[in-house]
Amino acid sequence: MFKIDREEPYWQSISDLMTGLMVVFVFVCIAFLHQINKARNDYNAVREQIAVALIDEFKMEKNKYRGVEIDPQTLKAVFREPSVYFDDDSSHVKPAFQDLLNDFFPRYCKVLKRFDKQIQEIRIEGHASKTYRKDPNSVEAYYYNMNLSQSRAFNVLTYCYSVTPEEYRPWLKSKLRANGASSSNAVEDEAASRCVVISIVRNADEVVQKIGT
């Protein structure tokens, strides 16, 4: 006599169910990867739009903004003329730097205001060289240069705010920050290390939300 395997239909159903779940899982993964790629492409597209807008605003006046570099990849505006911007061991914003900021920063704000929702912070970073009257690698040197770089950033921030048109000030207060980096980014050229950088912190939360929806 032949024995009937009554469990076979049961295991066949389980197998079909697992196959179906696997197919669903694959489609969910594909959809998730598509969302990630779209969010990343949107994020990069906005970066390119900001870069183009900044470069278009200032490209015809390179000689006017001596020592200012706008990196299209990082969107950082780097000020690298320490003899014009600050004296050695000083955080005072020199008159030549004030003249540059009088024109540069209001126009910079005008461009960035167009991308309000994509910008979380406008960060002014102060930097210092490793020069110190004693051991440049000591904790005292770190504290000294941190205070100096923070003062440079703060003084540039207050000056930038003072020359910004009233219509932009409420928006600017919600975005503008000052940070000191001490000598953490110092290079061999001590003069080049005494610089100020204005960077844009993008709103990454919006990108995360797009991925999650």
PDB file of C-alpha atoms in Angstrom:
ATOM      1  CA  MET A   1       0.000   0.000   0.000  1.00  0.00           C
ATOM      2  CA  PHE A   2       1.098   3.555  -0.698  1.00  0.00           C
ATOM      3  CA  LYS A   3       1.451   5.921   2.279  1.00  0.00           C
ATOM      4  CA  ILE A   4      -0.123   9.331   1.735  1.00  0.00           C
ATOM      5  CA  ASP A   5       2.068  12.219   2.945  1.00  0.00           C
ATOM      6  CA  ARG A   6      -0.488  14.523   4.451  1.00  0.00           C
ATOM      7  CA  GLU A   7       2.154  17.149   5.466  1.00  0.00           C
ATOM      8  CA  GLU A   8       3.308  17.959   1.918  1.00  0.00           C
ATOM      9  CA  PRO A   9       0.565  20.543   1.145  1.00  0.00           C
ATOM     10  CA  TYR A  10       1.426  22.297   4.449  1.00  0.00           C
ATOM     11  CA  TRP A  11       5.138  22.660   3.616  1.00  0.00           C
ATOM     12  CA  GLN A  12       4.287  23.711   0.085  1.00  0.00           C
ATOM     13  CA  SER A  13       2.130  26.535   1.492  1.00  0.00           C
ATOM     14  CA  ILE A  14       4.967  27.654   3.784  1.00  0.00           C
ATOM     15  CA  SER A  15       7.381  27.640   0.861  1.00  0.00           C
ATOM     16  CA  ASP A  16       5.010  29.705  -1.276  1.00  0.00           C
ATOM     17  CA  LEU A  17       4.536  32.158   1.589  1.00  0.00           C
ATOM     18  CA  MET A  18       8.296  32.583   2.107  1.00  0.00           C
ATOM     19  CA  THR A  19       8.786  33.103  -1.637  1.00  0.00           C
ATOM     20  CA  GLY A  20       6.088  35.759  -1.637  1.00  0.00           C
ATOM     21  CA  LEU A  21       7.624  37.513   1.372  1.00  0.00           C
ATOM     22  CA  MET A  22      11.032  37.437  -0.287  1.00  0.00           C
ATOM     23  CA  VAL A  23       9.616  39.060  -3.416  1.00  0.00           C
ATOM     24  CA  VAL A  24       7.936  41.758  -1.302  1.00  0.00           C
ATOM     25  CA  PHE A  25      11.202  42.342   0.592  1.00  0.00           C
ATOM     26  CA  VAL A  26      13.127  42.752  -2.658  1.00  0.00           C
ATOM     27  CA  PHE A  27      10.635  45.320  -3.946  1.00  0.00           C
ATOM     28  CA  VAL A  28      10.752  47.218  -0.621  1.00  0.00           C
ATOM     29  CA  CYS A  29      14.563  47.323  -0.810  1.00  0.00           C
ATOM     30  CA  ILE A  30      14.447  48.565  -4.396  1.00  0.00           C
ATOM     31  CA  ALA A  31      11.949  51.273  -3.454  1.00  0.00           C
ATOM     32  CA  PHE A  32      14.072  52.314  -0.442  1.00  0.00           C
ATOM     33  CA  LEU A  33      17.251  52.522  -2.533  1.00  0.00           C
ATOM     34  CA  HIS A  34      15.352  54.583  -5.081  1.00  0.00           C
ATOM     35  CA  GLN A  35      14.321  57.016  -2.328  1.00  0.00           C
ATOM     36  CA  ILE A  36      17.906  57.246  -1.074  1.00  0.00           C
ATOM     37  CA  ASN A  37      19.239  57.969  -4.548  1.00  0.00           C
ATOM     38  CA  LYS A  38      16.532  60.556  -5.199  1.00  0.00           C
ATOM     39  CA  ALA A  39      17.183  62.310  -1.879  1.00  0.00           C
ATOM     40  CA  ARG A  40      20.934  62.302  -2.530  1.00  0.00           C
ATOM     41  CA  ASN A  41      20.441  63.634  -6.070  1.00  0.00           C
ATOM     42  CA  ASP A  42      18.092  66.354  -4.800  1.00  0.00           C
ATOM     43  CA  TYR A  43      20.607  67.278  -2.083  1.00  0.00           C
ATOM     44  CA  ASN A  44      23.450  67.542  -4.604  1.00  0.00           C
ATOM     45  CA  ALA A  45      21.270  69.450  -7.054  1.00  0.00           C
ATOM     46  CA  VAL A  46      20.552  72.130  -4.454  1.00  0.00           C
ATOM     47  CA  ARG A  47      24.268  72.328  -3.615  1.00  0.00           C
ATOM     48  CA  GLU A  48      25.007  72.950  -7.285  1.00  0.00           C
ATOM     49  CA  GLN A  49      22.290  75.593  -7.448  1.00  0.00           C
ATOM     50  CA  ILE A  50      23.749  77.423  -4.442  1.00  0.00           C
ATOM     51  CA  ALA A  51      27.265  77.188  -5.884  1.00  0.00           C
ATOM     52  CA  VAL A  52      26.168  78.548  -9.263  1.00  0.00           C
ATOM     53  CA  ALA A  53      24.235  81.383  -7.603  1.00  0.00           C
ATOM     54  CA  LEU A  54      27.238  82.407  -5.469  1.00  0.00           C
ATOM     55  CA  ILE A  55      29.711  82.162  -8.333  1.00  0.00           C
ATOM     56  CA  ASP A  56      27.397  84.150 -10.620  1.00  0.00           C
ATOM     57  CA  GLU A  57      27.060  86.836  -7.955  1.00  0.00           C
ATOM     58  CA  PHE A  58      30.797  87.317  -7.467  1.00  0.00           C
ATOM     59  CA  LYS A  59      32.559  85.916 -10.539  1.00  0.00           C
ATOM     60  CA  MET A  60      33.108  89.256 -12.265  1.00  0.00           C
ATOM     61  CA  GLU A  61      34.780  90.818  -9.233  1.00  0.00           C
ATOM     62  CA  LYS A  62      37.677  88.527  -8.344  1.00  0.00           C
ATOM     63  CA  ASN A  63      40.107  91.430  -8.034  1.00  0.00           C
ATOM     64  CA  LYS A  64      37.718  93.268  -5.742  1.00  0.00           C
ATOM     65  CA  TYR A  65      37.520  90.343  -3.332  1.00  0.00           C
ATOM     66  CA  ARG A  66      41.215  89.663  -3.038  1.00  0.00           C
ATOM     67  CA  GLY A  67      41.994  86.487  -1.129  1.00  0.00           C
ATOM     68  CA  VAL A  68      38.390  85.213  -1.110  1.00  0.00           C
ATOM     69  CA  GLU A  69      37.754  81.735  -2.473  1.00  0.00           C
ATOM     70  CA  ILE A  70      34.317  80.123  -2.853  1.00  0.00           C
ATOM     71  CA  ASP A  71      34.584  76.361  -3.162  1.00  0.00           C
ATOM     72  CA  PRO A  72      31.730  75.014  -5.349  1.00  0.00           C
ATOM     73  CA  GLN A  73      31.979  71.569  -3.731  1.00  0.00           C
ATOM     74  CA  THR A  74      31.926  72.549  -0.048  1.00  0.00           C
ATOM     75  CA  LEU A  75      30.230  75.954  -0.536  1.00  0.00           C
ATOM     76  CA  LYS A  76      32.813  77.484   1.805  1.00  0.00           C
ATOM     77  CA  ALA A  77      33.915  81.086   1.414  1.00  0.00           C
ATOM     78  CA  VAL A  78      37.522  81.225   2.634  1.00  0.00           C
ATOM     79  CA  PHE A  79      39.231  84.535   3.455  1.00  0.00           C
ATOM     80  CA  ARG A  80      43.012  84.059   3.174  1.00  0.00           C
ATOM     81  CA  GLU A  81      44.626  87.487   3.391  1.00  0.00           C
ATOM     82  CA  PRO A  82      45.679  87.751   7.050  1.00  0.00           C
ATOM     83  CA  SER A  83      47.684  90.913   6.455  1.00  0.00           C
ATOM     84  CA  VAL A  84      44.453  92.535   5.242  1.00  0.00           C
ATOM     85  CA  TYR A  85      42.009  90.890   7.647  1.00  0.00           C
ATOM     86  CA  PHE A  86      43.786  90.607  11.028  1.00  0.00           C
ATOM     87  CA  ASP A  87      47.064  91.578  12.615  1.00  0.00           C
ATOM     88  CA  ASP A  88      49.168  88.820  14.149  1.00  0.00           C
ATOM     89  CA  ASP A  89      47.728  87.755  17.534  1.00  0.00           C
ATOM     90  CA  SER A  90      44.780  90.065  17.024  1.00  0.00           C
ATOM     91  CA  SER A  91      41.062  89.525  16.503  1.00  0.00           C
ATOM     92  CA  HIS A  92      40.332  93.114  15.505  1.00  0.00           C
ATOM     93  CA  VAL A  93      38.634  93.320  12.104  1.00  0.00           C
ATOM     94  CA  LYS A  94      40.908  95.645  10.145  1.00  0.00           C
ATOM     95  CA  PRO A  95      39.458  98.501   8.047  1.00  0.00           C
ATOM     96  CA  ALA A  96      40.363  96.776   4.766  1.00  0.00           C
ATOM     97  CA  PHE A  97      38.449  93.679   5.881  1.00  0.00           C
ATOM     98  CA  GLN A  98      35.511  95.858   6.934  1.00  0.00           C
ATOM     99  CA  ASP A  99      35.448  97.430   3.476  1.00  0.00           C
ATOM    100  CA  LEU A 100      35.323  93.994   1.877  1.00  0.00           C
ATOM    101  CA  LEU A 101      32.554  92.748   4.182  1.00  0.00           C
ATOM    102  CA  ASN A 102      30.511  95.916   3.620  1.00  0.00           C
ATOM    103  CA  ASP A 103      29.876  94.799   0.072  1.00  0.00           C
ATOM    104  CA  PHE A 104      30.413  91.033   0.195  1.00  0.00           C
ATOM    105  CA  PHE A 105      28.228  89.916   3.089  1.00  0.00           C
ATOM    106  CA  PRO A 106      24.902  91.619   2.210  1.00  0.00           C
ATOM    107  CA  ARG A 107      25.138  90.184  -1.301  1.00  0.00           C
ATOM    108  CA  TYR A 108      26.084  86.784   0.161  1.00  0.00           C
ATOM    109  CA  CYS A 109      22.974  86.872   2.370  1.00  0.00           C
ATOM    110  CA  LYS A 110      20.780  87.909  -0.547  1.00  0.00           C
ATOM    111  CA  VAL A 111      21.847  84.778  -2.456  1.00  0.00           C
ATOM    112  CA  LEU A 112      21.470  82.380   0.479  1.00  0.00           C
ATOM    113  CA  LYS A 113      18.069  83.739   1.491  1.00  0.00           C
ATOM    114  CA  ARG A 114      16.718  82.204  -1.717  1.00  0.00           C
ATOM    115  CA  PHE A 115      17.617  78.762  -0.318  1.00  0.00           C
ATOM    116  CA  ASP A 116      16.250  79.347   3.170  1.00  0.00           C
ATOM    117  CA  LYS A 117      14.608  75.944   3.641  1.00  0.00           C
ATOM    118  CA  GLN A 118      17.757  74.059   2.654  1.00  0.00           C
ATOM    119  CA  ILE A 119      20.097  75.963   4.982  1.00  0.00           C
ATOM    120  CA  GLN A 120      20.338  75.187   8.678  1.00  0.00           C
ATOM    121  CA  GLU A 121      23.276  77.434   9.589  1.00  0.00           C
ATOM    122  CA  ILE A 122      25.623  80.038   8.197  1.00  0.00           C
ATOM    123  CA  ARG A 123      28.733  79.364  10.224  1.00  0.00           C
ATOM    124  CA  ILE A 124      31.614  81.802  10.599  1.00  0.00           C
ATOM    125  CA  GLU A 125      34.736  79.878  11.600  1.00  0.00           C
ATOM    126  CA  GLY A 126      37.812  81.545  12.994  1.00  0.00           C
ATOM    127  CA  HIS A 127      41.224  79.900  12.622  1.00  0.00           C
ATOM    128  CA  ALA A 128      44.663  80.525  14.079  1.00  0.00           C
ATOM    129  CA  SER A 129      48.213  79.415  13.377  1.00  0.00           C
ATOM    130  CA  LYS A 130      50.207  77.276  15.812  1.00  0.00           C
ATOM    131  CA  THR A 131      52.421  80.210  16.701  1.00  0.00           C
ATOM    132  CA  TYR A 132      52.757  80.628  20.464  1.00  0.00           C
ATOM    133  CA  ARG A 133      55.349  82.301  22.632  1.00  0.00           C
ATOM    134  CA  LYS A 134      56.035  79.023  24.452  1.00  0.00           C
ATOM    135  CA  ASP A 135      55.414  75.402  23.462  1.00  0.00           C
ATOM    136  CA  PRO A 136      52.990  75.500  20.461  1.00  0.00           C
ATOM    137  CA  ASN A 137      51.813  71.974  21.310  1.00  0.00           C
ATOM    138  CA  SER A 138      50.935  72.748  24.917  1.00  0.00           C
ATOM    139  CA  VAL A 139      47.459  72.963  26.387  1.00  0.00           C
ATOM    140  CA  GLU A 140      48.071  76.653  27.021  1.00  0.00           C
ATOM    141  CA  ALA A 141      48.721  77.180  23.293  1.00  0.00           C
ATOM    142  CA  TYR A 142      45.510  75.332  22.458  1.00  0.00           C
ATOM    143  CA  TYR A 143      43.494  77.504  24.871  1.00  0.00           C
ATOM    144  CA  TYR A 144      45.151  80.688  23.624  1.00  0.00           C
ATOM    145  CA  ASN A 145      44.523  79.941  19.952  1.00  0.00           C
ATOM    146  CA  MET A 146      40.994  78.753  20.687  1.00  0.00           C
ATOM    147  CA  ASN A 147      40.207  82.067  22.358  1.00  0.00           C
ATOM    148  CA  LEU A 148      41.873  83.978  19.508  1.00  0.00           C
ATOM    149  CA  SER A 149      40.042  82.041  16.773  1.00  0.00           C
ATOM    150  CA  GLN A 150      36.716  82.332  18.617  1.00  0.00           C
ATOM    151  CA  SER A 151      37.211  86.079  19.022  1.00  0.00           C
ATOM    152  CA  ARG A 152      37.977  86.429  15.315  1.00  0.00           C
ATOM    153  CA  ALA A 153      34.834  84.522  14.402  1.00  0.00           C
ATOM    154  CA  PHE A 154      32.688  86.500  16.839  1.00  0.00           C
ATOM    155  CA  ASN A 155      34.032  89.868  15.724  1.00  0.00           C
ATOM    156  CA  VAL A 156      33.440  88.995  12.078  1.00  0.00           C
ATOM    157  CA  LEU A 157      29.931  87.814  12.950  1.00  0.00           C
ATOM    158  CA  THR A 158      29.028  91.039  14.757  1.00  0.00           C
ATOM    159  CA  TYR A 159      30.432  93.143  11.954  1.00  0.00           C
ATOM    160  CA  CYS A 160      28.631  91.122   9.275  1.00  0.00           C
ATOM    161  CA  TYR A 161      25.371  91.465  11.158  1.00  0.00           C
ATOM    162  CA  SER A 162      25.869  95.233  11.501  1.00  0.00           C
ATOM    163  CA  VAL A 163      26.243  95.721   7.735  1.00  0.00           C
ATOM    164  CA  THR A 164      23.331  93.441   6.811  1.00  0.00           C
ATOM    165  CA  PRO A 165      20.173  95.248   5.644  1.00  0.00           C
ATOM    166  CA  GLU A 166      17.328  95.283   8.171  1.00  0.00           C
ATOM    167  CA  GLU A 167      15.148  93.111   5.962  1.00  0.00           C
ATOM    168  CA  TYR A 168      17.566  90.188   6.316  1.00  0.00           C
ATOM    169  CA  ARG A 169      18.397  90.503  10.029  1.00  0.00           C
ATOM    170  CA  PRO A 170      15.536  88.429  11.530  1.00  0.00           C
ATOM    171  CA  TRP A 171      16.377  85.604   9.131  1.00  0.00           C
ATOM    172  CA  LEU A 172      20.104  86.001   9.755  1.00  0.00           C
ATOM    173  CA  LYS A 173      19.703  85.741  13.547  1.00  0.00           C
ATOM    174  CA  SER A 174      18.151  82.311  13.102  1.00  0.00           C
ATOM    175  CA  LYS A 175      21.046  81.108  10.934  1.00  0.00           C
ATOM    176  CA  LEU A 176      24.299  82.886  11.829  1.00  0.00           C
ATOM    177  CA  ARG A 177      26.746  81.170  14.213  1.00  0.00           C
ATOM    178  CA  ALA A 178      30.380  81.728  15.244  1.00  0.00           C
ATOM    179  CA  ASN A 179      32.890  78.959  15.962  1.00  0.00           C
ATOM    180  CA  GLY A 180      36.564  78.952  16.847  1.00  0.00           C
ATOM    181  CA  ALA A 181      38.760  76.108  15.605  1.00  0.00           C
ATOM    182  CA  SER A 182      41.976  77.083  17.438  1.00  0.00           C
ATOM    183  CA  SER A 183      44.918  75.828  15.344  1.00  0.00           C
ATOM    184  CA  SER A 184      43.322  72.479  14.465  1.00  0.00           C
ATOM    185  CA  ASN A 185      43.380  73.296  10.752  1.00  0.00           C
ATOM    186  CA  ALA A 186      46.719  75.072  10.717  1.00  0.00           C
ATOM    187  CA  VAL A 187      49.044  74.548   7.767  1.00  0.00           C
ATOM    188  CA  GLU A 188      52.784  75.147   7.380  1.00  0.00           C
ATOM    189  CA  ASP A 189      52.152  78.661   6.106  1.00  0.00           C
ATOM    190  CA  GLU A 190      51.398  80.491   9.353  1.00  0.00           C
ATOM    191  CA  ALA A 191      49.861  83.463   7.577  1.00  0.00           C
ATOM    192  CA  ALA A 192      47.480  81.219   5.614  1.00  0.00           C
ATOM    193  CA  SER A 193      46.415  79.568   8.875  1.00  0.00           C
ATOM    194  CA  ARG A 194      45.135  82.889  10.247  1.00  0.00           C
ATOM    195  CA  CYS A 195      41.935  82.882   8.244  1.00  0.00           C
ATOM    196  CA  VAL A 196      38.178  83.089   8.475  1.00  0.00           C
ATOM    197  CA  VAL A 197      35.829  80.663   6.745  1.00  0.00           C
ATOM    198  CA  ILE A 198      32.114  81.147   6.143  1.00  0.00           C
ATOM    199  CA  SER A 199      30.497  77.773   5.660  1.00  0.00           C
ATOM    200  CA  ILE A 200      26.948  76.623   5.004  1.00  0.00           C
ATOM    201  CA  VAL A 201      25.436  73.826   7.080  1.00  0.00           C
ATOM    202  CA  ARG A 202      22.742  72.178   4.996  1.00  0.00           C
ATOM    203  CA  ASN A 203      19.477  70.918   6.445  1.00  0.00           C
ATOM    204  CA  ALA A 204      20.163  67.185   6.426  1.00  0.00           C
ATOM    205  CA  ASP A 205      17.005  66.477   8.460  1.00  0.00           C
ATOM    206  CA  GLU A 206      14.907  67.236   5.397  1.00  0.00           C
ATOM    207  CA  VAL A 207      16.845  64.656   3.406  1.00  0.00           C
ATOM    208  CA  VAL A 208      16.321  62.052   6.141  1.00  0.00           C
ATOM    209  CA  GLN A 209      12.602  62.789   6.198  1.00  0.00           C
ATOM    210  CA  LYS A 210      12.376  62.282   2.448  1.00  0.00           C
ATOM    211  CA  ILE A 211      14.013  58.890   2.806  1.00  0.00           C
ATOM    212  CA  GLY A 212      11.650  57.884   5.592  1.00  0.00           C
ATOM    213  CA  THR A 213       8.450  58.803   3.761  1.00  0.00           C
TER     214      THR A 213
END
